[in-house]
Every structure is written in C-alpha cells, then in structure tokens.
mmCIF file of C-alpha atoms in Angstrom:
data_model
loop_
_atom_site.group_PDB
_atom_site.id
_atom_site.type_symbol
_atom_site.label_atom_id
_atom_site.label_comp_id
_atom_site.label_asym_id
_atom_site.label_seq_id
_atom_site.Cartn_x
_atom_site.Cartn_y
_atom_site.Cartn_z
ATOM 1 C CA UNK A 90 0.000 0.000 0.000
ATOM 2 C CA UNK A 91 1.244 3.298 -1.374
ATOM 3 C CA UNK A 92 1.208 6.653 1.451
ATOM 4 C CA UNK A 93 2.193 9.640 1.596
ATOM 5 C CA UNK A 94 3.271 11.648 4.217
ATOM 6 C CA UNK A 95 2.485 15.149 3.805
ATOM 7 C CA UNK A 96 4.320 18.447 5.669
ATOM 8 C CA UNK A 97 2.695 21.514 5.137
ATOM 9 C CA UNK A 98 2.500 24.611 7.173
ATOM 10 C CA UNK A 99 1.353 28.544 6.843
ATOM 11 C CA UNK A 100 3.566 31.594 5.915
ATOM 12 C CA UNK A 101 3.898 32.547 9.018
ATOM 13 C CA UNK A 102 5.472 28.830 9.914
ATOM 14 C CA UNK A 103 7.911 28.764 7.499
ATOM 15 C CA UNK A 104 8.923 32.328 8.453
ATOM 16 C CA UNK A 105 9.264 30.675 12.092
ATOM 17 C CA UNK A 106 11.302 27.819 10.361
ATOM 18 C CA UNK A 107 13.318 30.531 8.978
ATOM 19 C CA UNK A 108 14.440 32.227 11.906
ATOM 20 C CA UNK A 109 15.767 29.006 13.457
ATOM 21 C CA UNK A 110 19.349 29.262 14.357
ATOM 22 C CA UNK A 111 21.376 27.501 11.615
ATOM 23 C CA UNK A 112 22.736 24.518 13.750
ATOM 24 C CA UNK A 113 18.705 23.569 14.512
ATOM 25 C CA UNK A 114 18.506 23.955 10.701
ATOM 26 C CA UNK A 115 20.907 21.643 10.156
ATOM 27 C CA UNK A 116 19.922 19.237 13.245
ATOM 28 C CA UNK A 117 16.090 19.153 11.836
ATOM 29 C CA UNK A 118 17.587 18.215 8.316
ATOM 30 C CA UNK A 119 19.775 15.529 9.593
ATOM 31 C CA UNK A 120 16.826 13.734 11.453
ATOM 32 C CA UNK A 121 15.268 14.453 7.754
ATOM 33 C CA UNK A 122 17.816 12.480 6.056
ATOM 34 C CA UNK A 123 18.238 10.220 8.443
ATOM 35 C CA UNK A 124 14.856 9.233 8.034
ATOM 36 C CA UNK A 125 15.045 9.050 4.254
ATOM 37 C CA UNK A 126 17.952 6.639 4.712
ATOM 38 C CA UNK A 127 16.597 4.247 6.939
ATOM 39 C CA UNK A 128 13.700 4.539 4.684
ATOM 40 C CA UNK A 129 15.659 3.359 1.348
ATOM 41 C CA UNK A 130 17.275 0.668 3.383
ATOM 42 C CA UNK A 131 14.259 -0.792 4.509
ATOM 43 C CA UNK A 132 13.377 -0.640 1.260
ATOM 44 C CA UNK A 133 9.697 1.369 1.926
ATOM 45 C CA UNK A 134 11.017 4.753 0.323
ATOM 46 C CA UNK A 135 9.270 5.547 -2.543
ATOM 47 C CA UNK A 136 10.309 8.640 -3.655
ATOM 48 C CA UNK A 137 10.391 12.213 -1.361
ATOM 49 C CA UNK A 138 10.052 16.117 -2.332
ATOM 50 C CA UNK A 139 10.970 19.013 -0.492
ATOM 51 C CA UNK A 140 9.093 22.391 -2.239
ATOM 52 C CA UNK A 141 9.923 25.835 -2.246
ATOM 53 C CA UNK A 142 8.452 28.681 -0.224
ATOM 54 C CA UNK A 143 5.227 29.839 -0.008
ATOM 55 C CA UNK A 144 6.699 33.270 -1.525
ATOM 56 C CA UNK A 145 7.234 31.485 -4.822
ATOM 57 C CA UNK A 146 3.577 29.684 -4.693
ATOM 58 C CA UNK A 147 1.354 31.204 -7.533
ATOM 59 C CA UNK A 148 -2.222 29.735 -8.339
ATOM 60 C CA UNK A 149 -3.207 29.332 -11.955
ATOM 61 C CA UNK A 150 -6.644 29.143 -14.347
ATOM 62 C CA UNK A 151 -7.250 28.512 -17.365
ATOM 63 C CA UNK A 152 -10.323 28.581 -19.007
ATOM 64 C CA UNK A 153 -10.664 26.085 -22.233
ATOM 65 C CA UNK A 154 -7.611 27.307 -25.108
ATOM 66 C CA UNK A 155 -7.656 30.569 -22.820
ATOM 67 C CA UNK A 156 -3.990 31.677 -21.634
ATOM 68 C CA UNK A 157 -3.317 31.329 -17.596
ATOM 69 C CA UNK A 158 -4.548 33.668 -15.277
ATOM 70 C CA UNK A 159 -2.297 33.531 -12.540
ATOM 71 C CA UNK A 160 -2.752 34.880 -9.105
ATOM 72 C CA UNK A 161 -0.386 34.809 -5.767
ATOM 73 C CA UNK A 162 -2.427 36.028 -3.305
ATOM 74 C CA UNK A 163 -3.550 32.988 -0.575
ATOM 75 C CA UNK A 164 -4.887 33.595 2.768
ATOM 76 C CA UNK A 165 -2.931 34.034 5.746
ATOM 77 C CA UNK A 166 -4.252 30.457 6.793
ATOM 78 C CA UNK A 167 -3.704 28.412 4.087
ATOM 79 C CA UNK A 168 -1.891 25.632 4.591
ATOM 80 C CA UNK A 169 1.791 25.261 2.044
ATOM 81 C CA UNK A 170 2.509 21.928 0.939
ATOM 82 C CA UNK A 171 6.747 21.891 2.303
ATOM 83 C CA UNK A 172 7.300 18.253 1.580
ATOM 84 C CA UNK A 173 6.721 14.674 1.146
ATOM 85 C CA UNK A 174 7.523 11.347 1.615
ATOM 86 C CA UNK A 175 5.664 8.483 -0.559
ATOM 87 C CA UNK A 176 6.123 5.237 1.090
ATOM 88 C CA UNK A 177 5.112 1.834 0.253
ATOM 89 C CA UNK A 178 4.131 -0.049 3.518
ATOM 90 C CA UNK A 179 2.303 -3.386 4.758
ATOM 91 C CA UNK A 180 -0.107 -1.660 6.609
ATOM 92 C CA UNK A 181 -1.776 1.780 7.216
ATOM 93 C CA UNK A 182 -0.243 1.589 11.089
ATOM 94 C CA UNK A 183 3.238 1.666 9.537
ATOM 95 C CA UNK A 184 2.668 4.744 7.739
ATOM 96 C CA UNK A 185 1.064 6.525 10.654
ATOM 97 C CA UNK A 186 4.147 5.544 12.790
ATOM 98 C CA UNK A 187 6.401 6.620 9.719
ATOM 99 C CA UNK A 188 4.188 10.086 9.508
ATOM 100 C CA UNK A 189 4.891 9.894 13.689
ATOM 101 C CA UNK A 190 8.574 9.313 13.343
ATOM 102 C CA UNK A 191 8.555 12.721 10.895
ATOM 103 C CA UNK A 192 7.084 14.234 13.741
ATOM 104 C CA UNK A 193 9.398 13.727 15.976
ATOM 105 C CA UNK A 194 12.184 15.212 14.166
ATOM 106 C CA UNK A 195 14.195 17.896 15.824
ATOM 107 C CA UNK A 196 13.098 21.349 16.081
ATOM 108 C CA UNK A 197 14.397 24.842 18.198
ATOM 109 C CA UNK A 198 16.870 23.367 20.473
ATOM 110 C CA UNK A 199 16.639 19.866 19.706
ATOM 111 C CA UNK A 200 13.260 19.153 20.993
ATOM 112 C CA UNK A 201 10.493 17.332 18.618
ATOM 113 C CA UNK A 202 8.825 20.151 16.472
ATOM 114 C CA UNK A 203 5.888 17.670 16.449
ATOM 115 C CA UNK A 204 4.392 19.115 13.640
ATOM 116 C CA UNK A 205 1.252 17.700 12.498
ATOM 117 C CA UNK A 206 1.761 15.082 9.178
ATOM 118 C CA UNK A 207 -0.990 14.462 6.988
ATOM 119 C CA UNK A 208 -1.654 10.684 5.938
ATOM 120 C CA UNK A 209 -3.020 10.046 2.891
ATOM 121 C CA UNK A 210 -3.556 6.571 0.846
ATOM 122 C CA UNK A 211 -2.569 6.898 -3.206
ATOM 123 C CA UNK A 212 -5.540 6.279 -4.967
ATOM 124 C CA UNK A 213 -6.036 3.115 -6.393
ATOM 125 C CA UNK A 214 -9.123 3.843 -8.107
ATOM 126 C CA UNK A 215 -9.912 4.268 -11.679
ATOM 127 C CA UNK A 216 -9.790 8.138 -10.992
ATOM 128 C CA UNK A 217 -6.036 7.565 -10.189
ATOM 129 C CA UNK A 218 -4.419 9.257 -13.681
ATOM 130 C CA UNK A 219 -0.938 8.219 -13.620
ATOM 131 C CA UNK B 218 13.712 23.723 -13.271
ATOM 132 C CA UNK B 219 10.905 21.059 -12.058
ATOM 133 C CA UNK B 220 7.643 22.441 -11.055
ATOM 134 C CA UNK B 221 4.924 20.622 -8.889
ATOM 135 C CA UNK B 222 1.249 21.740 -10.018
ATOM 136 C CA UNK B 223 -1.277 20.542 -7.387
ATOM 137 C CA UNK B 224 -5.171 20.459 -7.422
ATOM 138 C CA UNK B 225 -6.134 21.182 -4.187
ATOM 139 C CA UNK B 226 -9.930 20.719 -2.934
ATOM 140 C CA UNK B 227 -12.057 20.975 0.197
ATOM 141 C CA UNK B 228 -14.127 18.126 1.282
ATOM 142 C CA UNK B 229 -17.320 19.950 -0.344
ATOM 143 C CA UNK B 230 -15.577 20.184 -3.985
ATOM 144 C CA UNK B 231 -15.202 16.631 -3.485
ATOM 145 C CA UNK B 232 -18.501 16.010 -2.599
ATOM 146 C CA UNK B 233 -19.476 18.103 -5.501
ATOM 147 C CA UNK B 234 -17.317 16.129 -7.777
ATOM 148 C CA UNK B 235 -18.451 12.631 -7.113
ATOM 149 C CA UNK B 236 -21.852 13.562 -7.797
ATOM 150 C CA UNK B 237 -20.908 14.334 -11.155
ATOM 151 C CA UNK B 238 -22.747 12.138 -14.110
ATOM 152 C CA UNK B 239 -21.156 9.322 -15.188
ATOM 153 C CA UNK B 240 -20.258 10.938 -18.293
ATOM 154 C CA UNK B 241 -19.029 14.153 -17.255
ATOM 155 C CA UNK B 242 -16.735 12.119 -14.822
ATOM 156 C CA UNK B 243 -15.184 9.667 -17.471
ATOM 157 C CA UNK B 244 -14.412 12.847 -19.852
ATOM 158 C CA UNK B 245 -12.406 14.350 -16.949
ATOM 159 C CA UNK B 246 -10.634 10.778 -16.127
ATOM 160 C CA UNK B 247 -10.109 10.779 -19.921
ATOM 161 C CA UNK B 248 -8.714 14.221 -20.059
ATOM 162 C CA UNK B 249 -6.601 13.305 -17.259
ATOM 163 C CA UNK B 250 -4.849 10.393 -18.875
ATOM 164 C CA UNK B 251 -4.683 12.375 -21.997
ATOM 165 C CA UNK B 252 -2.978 14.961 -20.588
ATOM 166 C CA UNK B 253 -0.186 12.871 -18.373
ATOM 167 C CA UNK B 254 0.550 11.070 -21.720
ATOM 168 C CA UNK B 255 0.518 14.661 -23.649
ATOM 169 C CA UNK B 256 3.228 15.102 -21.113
ATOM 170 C CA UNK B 257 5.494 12.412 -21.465
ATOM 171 C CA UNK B 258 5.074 12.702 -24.937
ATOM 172 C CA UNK B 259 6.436 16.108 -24.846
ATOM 173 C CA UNK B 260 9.335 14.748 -22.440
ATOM 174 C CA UNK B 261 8.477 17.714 -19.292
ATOM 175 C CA UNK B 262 7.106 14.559 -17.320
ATOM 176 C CA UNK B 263 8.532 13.774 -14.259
ATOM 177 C CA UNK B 264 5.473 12.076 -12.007
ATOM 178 C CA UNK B 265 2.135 12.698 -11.042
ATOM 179 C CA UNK B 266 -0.050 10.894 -8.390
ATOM 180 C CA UNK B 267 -3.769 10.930 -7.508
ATOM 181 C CA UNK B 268 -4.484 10.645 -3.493
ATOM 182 C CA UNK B 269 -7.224 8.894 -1.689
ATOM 183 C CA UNK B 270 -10.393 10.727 -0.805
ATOM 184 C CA UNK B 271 -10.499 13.402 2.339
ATOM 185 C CA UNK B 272 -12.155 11.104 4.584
ATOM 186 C CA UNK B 273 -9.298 8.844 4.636
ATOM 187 C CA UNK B 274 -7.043 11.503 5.606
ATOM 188 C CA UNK B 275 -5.240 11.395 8.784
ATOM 189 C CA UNK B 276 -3.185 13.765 11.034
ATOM 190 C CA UNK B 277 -0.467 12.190 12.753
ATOM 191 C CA UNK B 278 1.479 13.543 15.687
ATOM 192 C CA UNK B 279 4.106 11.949 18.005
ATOM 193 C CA UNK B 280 3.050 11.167 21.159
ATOM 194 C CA UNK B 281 5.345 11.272 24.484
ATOM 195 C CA UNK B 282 7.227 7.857 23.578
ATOM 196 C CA UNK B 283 6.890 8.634 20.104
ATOM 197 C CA UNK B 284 3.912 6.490 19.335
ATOM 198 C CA UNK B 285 1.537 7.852 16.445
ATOM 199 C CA UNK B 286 -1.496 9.518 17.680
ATOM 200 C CA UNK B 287 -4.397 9.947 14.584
ATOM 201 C CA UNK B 288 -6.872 12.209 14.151
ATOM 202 C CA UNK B 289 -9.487 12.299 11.265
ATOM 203 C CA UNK B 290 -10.861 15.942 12.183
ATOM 204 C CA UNK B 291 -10.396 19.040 9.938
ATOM 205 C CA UNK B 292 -11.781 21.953 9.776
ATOM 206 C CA UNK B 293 -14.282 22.149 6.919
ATOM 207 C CA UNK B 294 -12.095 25.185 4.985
ATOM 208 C CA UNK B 295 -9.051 22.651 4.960
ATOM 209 C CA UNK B 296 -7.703 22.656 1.487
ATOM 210 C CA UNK B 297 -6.854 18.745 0.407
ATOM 211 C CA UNK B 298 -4.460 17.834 -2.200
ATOM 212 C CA UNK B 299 -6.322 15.393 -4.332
ATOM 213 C CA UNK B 300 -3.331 15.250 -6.803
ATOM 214 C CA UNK B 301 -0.183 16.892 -8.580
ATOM 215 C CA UNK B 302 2.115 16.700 -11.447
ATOM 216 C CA UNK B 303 5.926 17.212 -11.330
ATOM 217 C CA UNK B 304 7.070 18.465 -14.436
ATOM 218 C CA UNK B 305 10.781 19.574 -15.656
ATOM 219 C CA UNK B 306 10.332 23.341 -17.617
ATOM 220 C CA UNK B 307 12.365 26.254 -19.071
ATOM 221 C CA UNK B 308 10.727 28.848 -17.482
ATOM 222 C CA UNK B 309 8.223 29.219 -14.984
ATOM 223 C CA UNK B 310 5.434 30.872 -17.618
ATOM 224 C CA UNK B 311 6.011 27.282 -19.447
ATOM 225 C CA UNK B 312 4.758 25.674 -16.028
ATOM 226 C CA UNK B 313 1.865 28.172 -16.016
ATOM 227 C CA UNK B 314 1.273 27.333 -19.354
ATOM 228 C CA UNK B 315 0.815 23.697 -18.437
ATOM 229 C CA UNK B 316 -0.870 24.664 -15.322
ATOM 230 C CA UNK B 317 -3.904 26.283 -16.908
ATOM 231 C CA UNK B 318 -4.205 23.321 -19.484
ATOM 232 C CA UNK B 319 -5.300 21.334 -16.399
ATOM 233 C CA UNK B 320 -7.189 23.544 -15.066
ATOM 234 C CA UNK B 321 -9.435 24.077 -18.075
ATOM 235 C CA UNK B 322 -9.725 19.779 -17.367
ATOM 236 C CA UNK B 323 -13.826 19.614 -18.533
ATOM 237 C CA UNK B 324 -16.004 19.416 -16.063
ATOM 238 C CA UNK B 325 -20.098 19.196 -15.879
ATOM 239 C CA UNK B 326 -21.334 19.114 -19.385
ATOM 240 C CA UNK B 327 -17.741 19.246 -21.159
ATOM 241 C CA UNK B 328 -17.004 23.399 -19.706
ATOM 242 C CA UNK B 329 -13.647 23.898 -18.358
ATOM 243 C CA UNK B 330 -13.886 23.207 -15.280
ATOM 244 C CA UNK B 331 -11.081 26.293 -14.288
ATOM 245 C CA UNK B 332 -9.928 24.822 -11.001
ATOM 246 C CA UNK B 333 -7.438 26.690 -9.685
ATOM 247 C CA UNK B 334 -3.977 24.991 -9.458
ATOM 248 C CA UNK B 335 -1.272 25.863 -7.045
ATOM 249 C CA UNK B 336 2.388 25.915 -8.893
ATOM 250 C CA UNK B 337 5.712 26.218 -6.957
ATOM 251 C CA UNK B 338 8.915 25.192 -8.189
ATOM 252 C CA UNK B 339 10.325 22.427 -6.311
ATOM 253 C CA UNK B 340 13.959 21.521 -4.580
ATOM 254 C CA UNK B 341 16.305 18.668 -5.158
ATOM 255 C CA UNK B 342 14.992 16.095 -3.472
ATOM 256 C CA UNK B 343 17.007 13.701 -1.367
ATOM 257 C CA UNK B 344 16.580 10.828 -3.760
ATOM 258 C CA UNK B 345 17.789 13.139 -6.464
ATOM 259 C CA UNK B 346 21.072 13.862 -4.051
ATOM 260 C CA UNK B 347 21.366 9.667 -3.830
ATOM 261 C CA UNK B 348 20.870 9.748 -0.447
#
C-alpha cells in the first residue's frame, strides 16, 4: 500500500522555520535524512520532495484554449505543501508511525517540532491518472 | 527547473465532484490520462499521483514515547491535495502554461472546469542527491 506523508505549514510557519538558528537547521535536516535513509534501506522509500516557499507559490486558471490567469495572493491560513515522503508499507499503522517518526524530528533546540503530518492513501481507483 | 502543479480541494468540492454524471466524470478521467501522456510525450514529465479521498485523511502527531497519535478531524475550509504533477520546464510561464491546461480539465457538461492549481517550483529532493 502506497502513502504519503504530507508536511505543510502557513507563511507565518515557514517564516518561524526561517528564523531558526542555523545549527537547529541543520539538526532538523539531519533527522530528515536520516529518516530518508533508513527509509531506502528498509526498502519502503518511494520517492520524497521538499518544495519551495510559499513566496514562490502562484495559483493558476485557465479557461478552455484561454492563456493562464495567474494569481499569488492565498490567505494568511492556508496551509503550504513543504514536503513529502511516498512510502510503500504493509499496513496503514506503519505509515502513521512513519508520519509519527517525521514528527518527531528535531526542532528549536533539539526538541520534537511535532508538527502535524498528513496521511493520505494513493488512490487506487480508476480516478487515479498516472 | 521542475515544477509541482497541485489540485487542491475541500471536502465539499469533493462532494461536488463525485456527484458528477457518469459521463461528465469519465471525460475528466479521460482528459486526465490524456494529458499525463501529452506530457510524457512532450518529455516535461517527471510524475504525477492521484491521493485517496479526504475522509481517509489522517493527522499524525508523536506522542510522548513517540507512538503515532491519529486524528481524522479538519476543519471544513481545509484545502486537500487530491493530486499533482511534477514536471521539468524552461521557465516558470512554461509551467503556467501547463498549469492552466489542467485547469481548463472539462467538467459538468464538457465546460472547463477552471480549477485553480497551485504551482511552486520544487527543490532537489534527497533521492535526487542519492541519499
């Protein structure tokens, strides 16, 4: 069974990333790779994505053979897609402990930022399009 | 430079959409498939993936020994990704470009259905780094 493992957070998160001293940057992205790693070896790691900020998000429309409209305006509380992590796992408990794990990466001063991951199954119905 | 477009939904769009007809749902699937292929064709392809329905989304937190705790709550504005594309551009207009190709995806009756879609570029990933 194919999960992913979503991070996402507002603007005003990532700012609060941002102003992280640089050795809890680089403690938060170690736990992040170390994760990945164990990941590959245990052979569940599907494939991961880190995005960039929600500075360089822009929304688009199109209406049919129309040109985009584009837009990149969001609401203070929407939530920015950051990362993921697809993982393919026995059960749905692995990937919430997976999803846990992620949350218990290091944050400001080494403690768990314990950010909230979303869970979500791939679909595996016909309206899957890949 | 990759981009990732997403289609992002609340709960109620995706109420909305499986009450579409039959019809007006299997011209959208065919779209769809039409346009990944348009896309690989065209060599920007780089992935794409469809996710499960809202209501088998779950939060996960850590709790005090680590063990995950679950929650199926959301509030009902929460924005769900119901599915992206990765693709590998010259120029950011040339995701936009793509972008709004998706989002005039038909909906009821065969109109574009002009869903907005989020674009960001995206970093190199830790796979791509061989890690």
């Amino acid at each position: 069974m194919k999960y992913i493992l979503l991070m996402a957070g507002t603007k005003a998160g990532v700012d609060n990333y941002r102003a992280w001293t640089k050795k809890d940057i680089d403690t938060h992205m170690a736990g992040l790779k170390s994760l990945v790693i164990d990941l590959r070896e245990s052979g569940e790691l599907v494939a991961d994505q880190g995005l960039t900020g929600p500075e360089e998000a822009i929304v688009v429309c199109g209406q049919k053979e129309g040109m985009p409209v584009t837009d990149g305006i969001f609401p203070e509380s929407k939530e920015f897609l950051l990362g993921y992590w697809i993982v393919d796992v026995a059960t749905p408990e692995r990937a919430y402990a997976l999803a846990a794990r992620l949350s218990t990466v290091p944050g400001p001063g080494g403690a768990p930022t314990n950010m909230p991951i979303e869970v979500r199954e791939l679909a595996s119905h016909p309206l899957n399009w890949s | 430079m990759k981009y990732i477009l997403m289609m992002n939904a609340t709960k109620a769009n995706f109420d909305m959409y499986a009450q579409w007809s039959k019809e007006d749902l299997q011209r959208n699937v065919a779209f769809m498939r039409a346009f990944s292929k348009e896309l690989k064709d065209s060599g920007v392809f780089v992935a794409t993936e469809g996710l499960g329905w809202p209501n088998e989304a779950r939060i996960v937190r850590a709790g005090r020994d680590g063990e995950p705790i679950t929650d199926g709550v959301f509030a009902e504005s929460k924005e769900f990704l119901a599915g992206y594309w990765i693709v590998d551009v010259e120029s950011p207009d040339q995701a936009c470009k793509i972008a709004a190709r998706v989002s005039a995806a038909p909906g009821p009756g065969g109109t574009a259905a002009s869903m907005p879609i989020e674009v960001r570029q995206v970093l190199t990933s830790f796979t791509d780094l061989g890690i």
